[in-house]
Amino acid sequence: MAVDYTVIVVYLAGMLAMGWWGMRRARSKSEFLVAGRRLGPSLYSGTMAAIVLGGASTIGGVGLGYQYGLSGAWMVFTIGLGLLVLSVFFSARIARLKVYTVSEMLDLRYGGGRAGVISGVVMWAYTLMLAVTSTIAYATIFDVLFDMHRTVAIVLGGSIVVAYSTLGGMWSITLTDMVQFVVKTIGVLLLLLPIAVVKAGGFSEMKAQLPTEYFDPLGIGGETIFTYVLIYTFGMLIGQDIWQRVFTARSDRTAKWGGTVAGTYCLAYALAGAVIGTAARVLYPKLGSADDAFATIVKDELPVGVRGLVLAAALAAVMSTSSGALIACATVANNDIWSRLRGRTAEGERDEVQGNRAFILIMGLAVIATAIAIDNVVEALTVAYNLLVGGLLVPILGGLVWKRGTVHGALASVVVGGLAVIVLMATYGILANEPVYYGLLASLAAYLAVSLATPATDAAVLTAWRERLAGRSPELASEPVPAPR
């Protein structure tokens, strides 16, 4: 195990070193929050894939494969599908807005008002819980590595992410995510996948040992697949953590095609996780929990050194999502909530960087404390996604595709959808499908009805919005021009 420990320690030290290097580049608000909006195709694709494929996609994806077979790929598959839809149909317009948060987009589209404030609170809650659930996953990985106590594991893993995120902001996160993308690719796709299949006796032996439904593409159930689409595919379209990565692209073309490559990679990753889980079912048919499949097959079947690299890949998956959610949470807290409460004031670039750095540190400490206190990870993440999709999907996509939508309609949509989700979760249970189904319908009905019943958005606001979408707004003059590469 000494070799495995060395691999992990070197990896963690490398993450901190990149955080320090990133600090030297983050000299302005744009550099700190969106990497200067100048990532090329390679960096953009790798980091986008890294953030969407976290611990849930890696450890959870293998667990679903263990439980359902190949159809267990659907959860991660719908994440990749959402990224593809975002990249092909919306990313170019989003990138041209040159904003920092989803709420700023709503302000631009609808002409300000309370919709942006309320959406900021909902988005903050979502990104906070996403960061919390990612941070909790450190307990699983460090338990396998060092037999470490849950609280110590969360504090250790969380502190490393908070440190490099606070130091260099998006530049540090971009550099670490790119390394994490490479580590995940090698560890999961190139090492664990073929080794697991070989150890299980190959596909013919897997088919002989398992029921036929394990190889049914729809074996997990149509209703479950539909729910995954609603929560994860639509969630990809509107999450601050995802949009903030789109804002880092240096051009429309980078955002569109780089995201398409990342989405395609996610589809392959989804299938790989399901196959690994299916192989684990053959090797260990009586595990106490499906989520133990990843740790068990890594611990028992991989040789020394390779085991350390694959565990580093799992750690990379968790850290990439955790850091992305953390900077998104801090960006929303500072720019959409705190700055509105105190009134926007002009600040120097250095002051803005220091302010955002302080918010990452504060939110990071809050994430670690909450992760220690929370027991049920699945319920926490479900609440976050239900509120995100039920409250924000309609006004965000409506603002992008329907010019008749109004600020009053957007506000009604957020409030009605959010309240409907909360009431229905209390009625049917947090893990039920009805809250997101009916909450989304209520949000859509409120948006359409109130928008049509209220005066149309001012023509000047819509004109400024169209100019911004086209990248011709004079307000963009303050943005740094991406350096050619």
CSV table of C-alpha atoms in Angstrom, one decimal:
chain,number,residue,atom,x,y,z
A,1,MET,CA,0.0,0.0,0.0
A,2,ALA,CA,3.0,2.3,0.4
A,3,VAL,CA,3.1,2.9,-3.4
A,4,ASP,CA,-0.7,3.7,-3.4
A,5,TYR,CA,-0.2,6.1,-0.6
A,6,THR,CA,2.6,7.8,-2.4
A,7,VAL,CA,0.5,8.2,-5.6
A,8,ILE,CA,-2.3,9.9,-3.6
A,9,VAL,CA,0.0,12.2,-1.6
A,10,VAL,CA,1.8,13.3,-4.7
A,11,TYR,CA,-1.6,14.0,-6.4
A,12,LEU,CA,-2.9,16.0,-3.5
A,13,ALA,CA,0.3,18.0,-3.3
A,14,GLY,CA,0.1,18.7,-7.0
A,15,MET,CA,-3.4,20.1,-6.5
A,16,LEU,CA,-2.1,22.6,-3.9
A,17,ALA,CA,0.8,23.6,-6.1
A,18,MET,CA,-1.5,24.4,-9.0
A,19,GLY,CA,-3.6,26.5,-6.7
A,20,TRP,CA,-0.6,28.5,-5.8
A,21,TRP,CA,0.4,28.9,-9.5
A,22,GLY,CA,-3.2,29.9,-10.4
A,23,MET,CA,-3.1,32.7,-7.8
A,24,ARG,CA,-0.4,34.4,-9.9
A,25,ARG,CA,-2.7,34.6,-12.9
A,26,ALA,CA,-5.9,35.7,-11.1
A,27,ARG,CA,-5.4,39.5,-11.1
A,28,SER,CA,-8.9,40.6,-12.0
A,29,LYS,CA,-12.5,39.7,-11.4
A,30,SER,CA,-12.8,38.1,-14.8
A,31,GLU,CA,-9.6,36.1,-14.4
A,32,PHE,CA,-10.6,34.9,-10.9
A,33,LEU,CA,-14.2,34.0,-11.7
A,34,VAL,CA,-14.2,32.9,-15.3
A,35,ALA,CA,-10.4,32.4,-16.2
A,36,GLY,CA,-10.4,35.6,-18.2
A,37,ARG,CA,-13.0,34.1,-20.7
A,38,ARG,CA,-10.1,32.7,-22.7
A,39,LEU,CA,-10.0,28.9,-22.5
A,40,GLY,CA,-9.3,27.2,-25.8
A,41,PRO,CA,-11.0,23.9,-26.9
A,42,SER,CA,-8.7,21.5,-25.1
A,43,LEU,CA,-8.8,23.1,-21.7
A,44,TYR,CA,-12.5,23.9,-22.1
A,45,SER,CA,-13.5,20.3,-23.0
A,46,GLY,CA,-11.4,18.7,-20.3
A,47,THR,CA,-12.6,21.0,-17.5
A,48,MET,CA,-16.2,20.8,-18.6
A,49,ALA,CA,-16.1,17.0,-18.6
A,50,ALA,CA,-14.4,17.1,-15.2
A,51,ILE,CA,-17.0,19.2,-13.4
A,52,VAL,CA,-20.0,17.3,-14.6
A,53,LEU,CA,-18.5,13.8,-13.9
A,54,GLY,CA,-18.1,13.9,-10.1
A,55,GLY,CA,-18.3,11.3,-7.3
A,56,ALA,CA,-21.9,10.6,-8.0
A,57,SER,CA,-21.1,9.8,-11.7
A,58,THR,CA,-18.1,7.7,-10.8
A,59,ILE,CA,-18.9,5.9,-7.5
A,60,GLY,CA,-22.6,6.2,-8.0
A,61,GLY,CA,-22.5,5.2,-11.7
A,62,VAL,CA,-20.7,2.0,-10.8
A,63,GLY,CA,-23.2,1.4,-8.0
A,64,LEU,CA,-26.1,1.7,-10.5
A,65,GLY,CA,-24.3,-0.7,-12.8
A,66,TYR,CA,-24.0,-3.1,-9.9
A,67,GLN,CA,-27.7,-2.8,-9.1
A,68,TYR,CA,-29.3,-2.6,-12.6
A,69,GLY,CA,-26.6,-3.7,-15.1
A,70,LEU,CA,-26.0,-1.8,-18.3
A,71,SER,CA,-29.2,0.3,-17.9
A,72,GLY,CA,-27.5,1.8,-14.8
A,73,ALA,CA,-25.7,4.1,-17.3
A,74,TRP,CA,-28.8,6.2,-17.7
A,75,MET,CA,-28.1,8.6,-14.9
A,76,VAL,CA,-24.7,9.7,-16.2
A,77,PHE,CA,-26.0,9.3,-19.8
A,78,THR,CA,-28.7,12.0,-19.1
A,79,ILE,CA,-26.0,14.3,-17.7
A,80,GLY,CA,-24.0,13.9,-20.9
A,81,LEU,CA,-27.2,14.4,-22.9
A,82,GLY,CA,-27.9,17.7,-21.0
A,83,LEU,CA,-24.4,18.9,-21.7
A,84,LEU,CA,-24.8,18.1,-25.4
A,85,VAL,CA,-28.2,20.0,-25.6
A,86,LEU,CA,-26.7,23.0,-23.8
A,87,SER,CA,-23.6,23.1,-26.0
A,88,VAL,CA,-25.3,22.7,-29.3
A,89,PHE,CA,-28.4,24.9,-28.8
A,90,PHE,CA,-27.6,27.4,-26.0
A,91,SER,CA,-23.9,27.7,-25.2
A,92,ALA,CA,-22.9,30.2,-27.9
A,93,ARG,CA,-25.6,32.7,-26.8
A,94,ILE,CA,-24.7,32.2,-23.1
A,95,ALA,CA,-21.0,32.8,-23.7
A,96,ARG,CA,-21.8,36.0,-25.6
A,97,LEU,CA,-23.7,37.5,-22.6
A,98,LYS,CA,-20.4,38.1,-20.8
A,99,VAL,CA,-22.0,37.9,-17.3
A,100,TYR,CA,-20.9,36.0,-14.2
A,101,THR,CA,-24.1,34.4,-12.9
A,102,VAL,CA,-27.4,33.1,-14.1
A,103,SER,CA,-29.2,35.7,-12.1
A,104,GLU,CA,-27.4,38.5,-14.0
A,105,MET,CA,-28.7,36.9,-17.2
A,106,LEU,CA,-32.3,37.1,-15.8
A,107,ASP,CA,-31.7,40.8,-15.0
A,108,LEU,CA,-30.5,41.5,-18.5
A,109,ARG,CA,-33.4,39.6,-20.2
A,110,TYR,CA,-36.3,40.9,-18.0
A,111,GLY,CA,-35.0,44.3,-17.0
A,112,GLY,CA,-34.1,43.7,-13.4
A,113,GLY,CA,-36.5,43.2,-10.5
A,114,ARG,CA,-37.0,40.7,-7.8
A,115,ALA,CA,-36.7,37.6,-10.1
A,116,GLY,CA,-33.0,37.9,-10.1
A,117,VAL,CA,-32.7,38.2,-6.3
A,118,ILE,CA,-35.0,35.2,-5.7
A,119,SER,CA,-33.3,33.1,-8.4
A,120,GLY,CA,-30.0,33.9,-6.8
A,121,VAL,CA,-31.1,32.5,-3.4
A,122,VAL,CA,-32.4,29.3,-5.1
A,123,MET,CA,-29.2,28.9,-7.1
A,124,TRP,CA,-27.1,29.5,-4.0
A,125,ALA,CA,-29.0,26.8,-2.1
A,126,TYR,CA,-28.5,24.4,-5.1
A,127,THR,CA,-24.7,25.0,-5.5
A,128,LEU,CA,-24.2,24.8,-1.7
A,129,MET,CA,-25.8,21.4,-1.5
A,130,LEU,CA,-24.0,20.2,-4.6
A,131,ALA,CA,-20.7,21.2,-3.0
A,132,VAL,CA,-21.8,19.6,0.3
A,133,THR,CA,-22.7,16.2,-1.2
A,134,SER,CA,-19.5,16.2,-3.2
A,135,THR,CA,-17.4,16.9,-0.1
A,136,ILE,CA,-19.1,14.1,1.8
A,137,ALA,CA,-17.8,11.6,-0.8
A,138,TYR,CA,-14.2,12.2,0.6
A,139,ALA,CA,-15.2,10.0,3.5
A,140,THR,CA,-15.7,7.0,1.2
A,141,ILE,CA,-12.4,7.4,-0.6
A,142,PHE,CA,-10.2,8.1,2.4
A,143,ASP,CA,-11.9,5.2,4.3
A,144,VAL,CA,-10.7,2.8,1.6
A,145,LEU,CA,-7.2,4.4,1.6
A,146,PHE,CA,-6.4,5.1,5.2
A,147,ASP,CA,-9.3,3.7,7.2
A,148,MET,CA,-9.9,7.4,8.2
A,149,HIS,CA,-12.7,8.7,10.4
A,150,ARG,CA,-15.5,10.3,8.4
A,151,THR,CA,-15.1,13.8,9.9
A,152,VAL,CA,-11.3,13.8,9.5
A,153,ALA,CA,-11.7,12.7,5.9
A,154,ILE,CA,-14.2,15.4,5.1
A,155,VAL,CA,-12.1,18.1,6.7
A,156,LEU,CA,-8.9,16.9,4.9
A,157,GLY,CA,-10.4,16.6,1.4
A,158,GLY,CA,-12.6,19.7,1.8
A,159,SER,CA,-9.6,21.8,3.1
A,160,ILE,CA,-7.5,21.0,0.0
A,161,VAL,CA,-10.3,22.0,-2.4
A,162,VAL,CA,-11.0,25.2,-0.4
A,163,ALA,CA,-7.3,26.1,-0.4
A,164,TYR,CA,-6.6,25.8,-4.1
A,165,SER,CA,-10.0,27.4,-5.0
A,166,THR,CA,-9.4,30.3,-2.7
A,167,LEU,CA,-5.9,30.9,-3.9
A,168,GLY,CA,-6.4,31.1,-7.6
A,169,GLY,CA,-10.2,31.0,-8.3
A,170,MET,CA,-11.2,29.7,-11.7
A,171,TRP,CA,-7.6,29.6,-13.0
A,172,SER,CA,-6.6,27.2,-10.2
A,173,ILE,CA,-9.7,25.1,-10.7
A,174,THR,CA,-9.2,25.0,-14.4
A,175,LEU,CA,-5.6,23.7,-14.1
A,176,THR,CA,-6.6,21.1,-11.4
A,177,ASP,CA,-9.6,20.0,-13.3
A,178,MET,CA,-7.6,19.4,-16.4
A,179,VAL,CA,-5.2,17.2,-14.4
A,180,GLN,CA,-8.2,15.5,-12.8
A,181,PHE,CA,-9.8,14.9,-16.3
A,182,VAL,CA,-6.6,13.1,-17.4
A,183,VAL,CA,-6.4,11.1,-14.2
A,184,LYS,CA,-10.0,10.0,-14.5
A,185,THR,CA,-9.6,9.0,-18.1
A,186,ILE,CA,-6.5,6.9,-17.3
A,187,GLY,CA,-7.8,5.5,-14.0
A,188,VAL,CA,-11.4,4.6,-14.9
A,189,LEU,CA,-11.5,4.2,-18.7
A,190,LEU,CA,-8.1,2.8,-19.5
A,191,LEU,CA,-7.3,0.8,-16.3
A,192,LEU,CA,-10.3,-0.1,-14.2
A,193,LEU,CA,-12.7,-0.8,-17.1
A,194,PRO,CA,-10.7,-3.5,-18.9
A,195,ILE,CA,-9.3,-5.0,-15.7
A,196,ALA,CA,-12.8,-5.3,-14.2
A,197,VAL,CA,-14.1,-7.0,-17.4
A,198,VAL,CA,-11.2,-9.4,-17.5
A,199,LYS,CA,-11.5,-10.3,-13.8
A,200,ALA,CA,-15.2,-11.0,-14.3
A,201,GLY,CA,-14.3,-13.5,-17.1
A,202,GLY,CA,-15.2,-11.3,-20.1
A,203,PHE,CA,-18.6,-10.4,-21.4
A,204,SER,CA,-19.6,-13.9,-22.2
A,205,GLU,CA,-19.1,-15.0,-18.6
A,206,MET,CA,-20.9,-11.9,-17.3
A,207,LYS,CA,-23.9,-12.8,-19.5
A,208,ALA,CA,-23.8,-16.4,-18.3
A,209,GLN,CA,-23.7,-15.4,-14.6
A,210,LEU,CA,-26.3,-12.6,-14.5
A,211,PRO,CA,-30.0,-12.4,-15.4
A,212,THR,CA,-30.9,-11.1,-18.9
A,213,GLU,CA,-32.4,-7.9,-17.5
A,214,TYR,CA,-28.9,-6.8,-16.6
A,215,PHE,CA,-28.2,-6.4,-20.3
A,216,ASP,CA,-31.6,-4.7,-21.1
A,217,PRO,CA,-30.9,-1.0,-22.0
A,218,LEU,CA,-34.2,-0.1,-20.4
A,219,GLY,CA,-34.0,-2.4,-17.5
A,220,ILE,CA,-33.9,0.4,-14.9
A,221,GLY,CA,-37.4,1.4,-15.9
A,222,GLY,CA,-39.0,4.1,-18.1
A,223,GLU,CA,-40.2,6.3,-15.2
A,224,THR,CA,-36.7,6.4,-13.7
A,225,ILE,CA,-35.2,7.3,-17.0
A,226,PHE,CA,-37.8,10.1,-17.5
A,227,THR,CA,-37.0,11.4,-14.0
A,228,TYR,CA,-33.3,11.4,-14.7
A,229,VAL,CA,-34.0,13.5,-17.9
A,230,LEU,CA,-36.1,16.0,-15.9
A,231,ILE,CA,-33.6,16.4,-13.1
A,232,TYR,CA,-30.1,15.9,-14.7
A,233,THR,CA,-30.6,16.8,-18.4
A,234,PHE,CA,-32.6,19.9,-17.6
A,235,GLY,CA,-30.3,20.6,-14.5
A,236,MET,CA,-27.3,20.8,-16.9
A,237,LEU,CA,-29.1,23.5,-18.9
A,238,ILE,CA,-29.4,26.0,-16.0
A,239,GLY,CA,-26.9,25.2,-13.2
A,240,GLN,CA,-24.6,28.1,-12.2
A,241,ASP,CA,-21.7,25.6,-11.9
A,242,ILE,CA,-22.2,24.6,-15.6
A,243,TRP,CA,-22.9,28.1,-16.9
A,244,GLN,CA,-19.8,29.5,-15.1
A,245,ARG,CA,-17.7,27.1,-17.2
A,246,VAL,CA,-19.4,28.2,-20.4
A,247,PHE,CA,-18.4,31.8,-19.5
A,248,THR,CA,-14.7,30.7,-19.6
A,249,ALA,CA,-14.8,29.8,-23.3
A,250,ARG,CA,-12.8,32.2,-25.5
A,251,SER,CA,-15.3,32.1,-28.3
A,252,ASP,CA,-18.8,30.9,-29.4
A,253,ARG,CA,-17.2,28.1,-31.3
A,254,THR,CA,-15.2,26.9,-28.4
A,255,ALA,CA,-18.3,26.8,-26.2
A,256,LYS,CA,-20.3,24.9,-28.8
A,257,TRP,CA,-17.8,22.3,-30.0
A,258,GLY,CA,-15.7,22.0,-26.9
A,259,GLY,CA,-18.9,21.3,-24.9
A,260,THR,CA,-20.0,18.8,-27.6
A,261,VAL,CA,-16.8,16.9,-27.2
A,262,ALA,CA,-17.2,16.9,-23.4
A,263,GLY,CA,-20.8,15.7,-23.6
A,264,THR,CA,-19.8,12.8,-25.9
A,265,TYR,CA,-17.1,11.9,-23.4
A,266,CYS,CA,-19.7,11.8,-20.7
A,267,LEU,CA,-21.7,9.2,-22.7
A,268,ALA,CA,-18.7,6.9,-22.9
A,269,TYR,CA,-18.0,7.4,-19.2
A,270,ALA,CA,-21.6,6.5,-18.4
A,271,LEU,CA,-21.3,3.2,-20.2
A,272,ALA,CA,-17.9,2.5,-18.7
A,273,GLY,CA,-19.3,2.9,-15.1
A,274,ALA,CA,-22.2,0.6,-15.8
A,275,VAL,CA,-20.0,-2.1,-17.3
A,276,ILE,CA,-17.6,-1.9,-14.3
A,277,GLY,CA,-20.6,-2.2,-11.9
A,278,THR,CA,-21.9,-5.2,-13.9
A,279,ALA,CA,-18.5,-6.9,-13.6
A,280,ALA,CA,-18.5,-6.2,-9.9
A,281,ARG,CA,-21.9,-7.9,-9.6
A,282,VAL,CA,-20.3,-11.1,-11.0
A,283,LEU,CA,-17.3,-10.8,-8.7
A,284,TYR,CA,-19.2,-9.8,-5.5
A,285,PRO,CA,-22.8,-10.8,-5.8
A,286,LYS,CA,-23.7,-10.1,-2.2
A,287,LEU,CA,-22.4,-6.7,-1.3
A,288,GLY,CA,-24.3,-4.9,1.5
A,289,SER,CA,-24.6,-1.7,-0.6
A,290,ALA,CA,-24.4,-1.1,-4.3
A,291,ASP,CA,-22.3,2.0,-3.7
A,292,ASP,CA,-19.6,-0.2,-2.2
A,293,ALA,CA,-19.0,-1.8,-5.6
A,294,PHE,CA,-16.4,0.8,-6.7
A,295,ALA,CA,-14.3,0.7,-3.5
A,296,THR,CA,-14.5,-3.1,-3.3
A,297,ILE,CA,-13.4,-3.9,-6.8
A,298,VAL,CA,-10.6,-1.3,-6.6
A,299,LYS,CA,-9.4,-2.6,-3.2
A,300,ASP,CA,-9.5,-6.3,-4.0
A,301,GLU,CA,-8.8,-6.7,-7.7
A,302,LEU,CA,-6.2,-4.0,-8.7
A,303,PRO,CA,-2.5,-4.4,-8.3
A,304,VAL,CA,-0.4,-2.0,-6.2
A,305,GLY,CA,0.3,1.3,-7.9
A,306,VAL,CA,-2.7,0.9,-10.3
A,307,ARG,CA,-5.0,0.9,-7.2
A,308,GLY,CA,-3.5,4.2,-6.1
A,309,LEU,CA,-4.0,5.7,-9.5
A,310,VAL,CA,-7.6,4.6,-9.8
A,311,LEU,CA,-8.4,5.8,-6.3
A,312,ALA,CA,-6.7,9.1,-7.3
A,313,ALA,CA,-9.2,9.1,-10.3
A,314,ALA,CA,-12.1,8.8,-7.8
A,315,LEU,CA,-10.6,11.6,-5.8
A,316,ALA,CA,-10.2,13.6,-8.9
A,317,ALA,CA,-13.9,13.1,-9.8
A,318,VAL,CA,-15.0,14.3,-6.4
A,319,MET,CA,-12.7,17.3,-6.3
A,320,SER,CA,-13.6,18.6,-9.7
A,321,THR,CA,-17.3,18.7,-8.9
A,322,SER,CA,-16.7,20.0,-5.4
A,323,SER,CA,-14.4,22.9,-6.5
A,324,GLY,CA,-16.8,23.8,-9.4
A,325,ALA,CA,-19.8,23.9,-7.1
A,326,LEU,CA,-17.8,25.9,-4.5
A,327,ILE,CA,-16.8,28.7,-6.8
A,328,ALA,CA,-20.3,28.8,-8.2
A,329,CYS,CA,-21.8,29.0,-4.7
A,330,ALA,CA,-19.4,31.8,-3.7
A,331,THR,CA,-19.9,33.7,-6.9
A,332,VAL,CA,-23.7,33.7,-6.5
A,333,ALA,CA,-23.5,34.5,-2.7
A,334,ASN,CA,-21.2,37.6,-3.4
A,335,ASN,CA,-22.5,38.9,-6.8
A,336,ASP,CA,-26.3,38.0,-6.6
A,337,ILE,CA,-27.1,38.2,-2.9
A,338,TRP,CA,-24.5,40.2,-0.8
A,339,SER,CA,-23.9,42.9,-3.4
A,340,ARG,CA,-27.7,43.4,-3.8
A,341,LEU,CA,-28.3,43.6,-0.1
A,342,ARG,CA,-25.6,46.2,0.5
A,343,GLY,CA,-26.1,48.0,-2.8
A,344,ARG,CA,-23.7,47.7,-5.7
A,345,THR,CA,-20.7,49.9,-5.3
A,346,ALA,CA,-17.7,50.5,-7.6
A,347,GLU,CA,-14.7,48.5,-6.5
A,348,GLY,CA,-11.2,48.2,-7.9
A,349,GLU,CA,-10.2,45.0,-9.6
A,350,ARG,CA,-8.0,44.0,-6.7
A,351,ASP,CA,-10.8,44.6,-4.2
A,352,GLU,CA,-13.2,42.5,-6.2
A,353,VAL,CA,-10.7,39.6,-6.4
A,354,GLN,CA,-10.1,39.8,-2.6
A,355,GLY,CA,-13.9,40.0,-2.0
A,356,ASN,CA,-14.6,36.9,-4.1
A,357,ARG,CA,-11.6,35.1,-2.6
A,358,ALA,CA,-13.1,35.8,0.9
A,359,PHE,CA,-16.5,34.4,-0.2
A,360,ILE,CA,-14.9,31.2,-1.4
A,361,LEU,CA,-13.2,30.7,1.9
A,362,ILE,CA,-16.4,31.5,3.9
A,363,MET,CA,-18.6,29.3,1.7
A,364,GLY,CA,-15.9,26.5,1.8
A,365,LEU,CA,-15.9,26.5,5.6
A,366,ALA,CA,-19.8,26.4,5.5
A,367,VAL,CA,-19.7,23.5,3.1
A,368,ILE,CA,-17.3,21.5,5.3
A,369,ALA,CA,-19.4,22.1,8.4
A,370,THR,CA,-22.6,21.2,6.6
A,371,ALA,CA,-21.1,18.0,5.2
A,372,ILE,CA,-20.0,16.9,8.6
A,373,ALA,CA,-23.6,17.5,10.0
A,374,ILE,CA,-25.6,15.9,7.2
A,375,ASP,CA,-26.4,12.2,7.1
A,376,ASN,CA,-28.6,11.6,4.1
A,377,VAL,CA,-26.7,12.7,1.0
A,378,VAL,CA,-29.3,11.5,-1.5
A,379,GLU,CA,-32.1,13.5,0.1
A,380,ALA,CA,-30.0,16.7,0.3
A,381,LEU,CA,-29.1,16.5,-3.4
A,382,THR,CA,-32.6,15.7,-4.4
A,383,VAL,CA,-34.0,18.8,-2.6
A,384,ALA,CA,-31.4,20.9,-4.4
A,385,TYR,CA,-32.1,19.6,-7.9
A,386,ASN,CA,-35.9,19.7,-7.4
A,387,LEU,CA,-35.7,23.4,-6.4
A,388,LEU,CA,-33.4,24.2,-9.3
A,389,VAL,CA,-35.4,22.5,-12.0
A,390,GLY,CA,-38.9,23.3,-10.5
A,391,GLY,CA,-38.1,26.9,-9.8
A,392,LEU,CA,-35.6,28.1,-12.4
A,393,LEU,CA,-35.8,26.0,-15.6
A,394,VAL,CA,-38.8,27.7,-17.1
A,395,PRO,CA,-37.8,31.4,-16.6
A,396,ILE,CA,-34.3,30.8,-17.8
A,397,LEU,CA,-35.1,28.8,-20.9
A,398,GLY,CA,-38.2,30.9,-21.5
A,399,GLY,CA,-36.1,34.0,-21.4
A,400,LEU,CA,-33.8,32.5,-24.0
A,401,VAL,CA,-36.4,31.3,-26.5
A,402,TRP,CA,-39.7,33.4,-25.9
A,403,LYS,CA,-39.6,37.1,-26.3
A,404,ARG,CA,-43.1,37.6,-24.7
A,405,GLY,CA,-41.9,36.4,-21.3
A,406,THR,CA,-42.0,39.2,-18.7
A,407,VAL,CA,-40.3,39.9,-15.4
A,408,HIS,CA,-43.6,39.3,-13.6
A,409,GLY,CA,-44.0,36.0,-15.3
A,410,ALA,CA,-40.4,35.0,-14.4
A,411,LEU,CA,-41.0,36.0,-10.8
A,412,ALA,CA,-44.3,34.1,-10.6
A,413,SER,CA,-42.6,31.1,-12.2
A,414,VAL,CA,-39.8,31.0,-9.6
A,415,VAL,CA,-42.1,31.5,-6.7
A,416,VAL,CA,-44.9,29.1,-7.8
A,417,GLY,CA,-42.6,26.4,-9.0
A,418,GLY,CA,-40.4,26.6,-5.9
A,419,LEU,CA,-43.4,26.5,-3.5
A,420,ALA,CA,-45.0,23.7,-5.4
A,421,VAL,CA,-41.9,21.6,-5.1
A,422,ILE,CA,-41.6,22.3,-1.4
A,423,VAL,CA,-45.2,21.4,-0.7
A,424,LEU,CA,-45.2,18.3,-2.8
A,425,MET,CA,-41.9,17.1,-1.2
A,426,ALA,CA,-43.6,17.4,2.2
A,427,THR,CA,-46.7,15.6,0.8
A,428,TYR,CA,-45.2,12.8,-1.3
A,429,GLY,CA,-41.7,12.5,0.3
A,430,ILE,CA,-38.4,14.0,-0.7
A,431,LEU,CA,-37.4,11.1,-3.0
A,432,ALA,CA,-40.8,10.9,-4.8
A,433,ASN,CA,-41.0,11.9,-8.5
A,434,GLU,CA,-44.2,13.9,-8.2
A,435,PRO,CA,-42.6,17.1,-6.7
A,436,VAL,CA,-40.4,17.8,-9.8
A,437,TYR,CA,-43.1,16.7,-12.3
A,438,TYR,CA,-45.9,18.9,-10.9
A,439,GLY,CA,-43.6,21.6,-9.7
A,440,LEU,CA,-42.3,22.1,-13.3
A,441,LEU,CA,-45.8,22.1,-14.7
A,442,ALA,CA,-46.9,24.7,-12.1
A,443,SER,CA,-43.9,26.8,-12.9
A,444,LEU,CA,-44.6,26.7,-16.7
A,445,ALA,CA,-48.3,27.5,-16.2
A,446,ALA,CA,-47.5,30.5,-14.0
A,447,TYR,CA,-44.9,31.8,-16.4
A,448,LEU,CA,-47.2,31.6,-19.4
A,449,ALA,CA,-50.3,33.0,-17.7
A,450,VAL,CA,-48.7,35.9,-15.9
A,451,SER,CA,-46.5,36.9,-18.9
A,452,LEU,CA,-49.5,37.0,-21.2
A,453,ALA,CA,-51.5,38.9,-18.5
A,454,THR,CA,-48.9,41.6,-18.0
A,455,PRO,CA,-47.3,44.2,-20.3
A,456,ALA,CA,-44.6,43.0,-22.6
A,457,THR,CA,-41.0,43.6,-21.7
A,458,ASP,CA,-39.9,47.1,-22.6
A,459,ALA,CA,-38.6,47.4,-26.1
A,460,ALA,CA,-35.4,49.0,-25.0
A,461,VAL,CA,-34.6,46.1,-22.6
A,462,LEU,CA,-35.2,43.6,-25.4
A,463,THR,CA,-33.1,45.6,-27.8
A,464,ALA,CA,-30.2,45.7,-25.3
A,465,TRP,CA,-30.7,41.9,-24.7
A,466,ARG,CA,-30.5,41.1,-28.4
A,467,GLU,CA,-27.4,43.3,-28.7
A,468,ARG,CA,-25.8,41.4,-25.8
A,469,LEU,CA,-26.7,38.1,-27.3
A,470,ALA,CA,-25.0,39.1,-30.5
A,471,GLY,CA,-21.9,40.2,-28.6
A,472,ARG,CA,-22.3,43.8,-29.7
A,473,SER,CA,-23.1,45.5,-26.4
A,474,PRO,CA,-21.0,48.5,-25.5
A,475,GLU,CA,-21.0,47.3,-21.9
A,476,LEU,CA,-18.6,44.6,-23.0
A,477,ALA,CA,-15.8,47.1,-23.5
A,478,SER,CA,-14.6,46.5,-20.0
A,479,GLU,CA,-14.0,42.8,-20.6
A,480,PRO,CA,-10.4,41.8,-21.4
A,481,VAL,CA,-9.9,40.7,-25.0
A,482,PRO,CA,-8.9,37.0,-25.1
A,483,ALA,CA,-5.3,36.5,-26.1
A,484,PRO,CA,-4.8,34.6,-29.3
A,485,ARG,CA,-3.5,31.0,-29.0
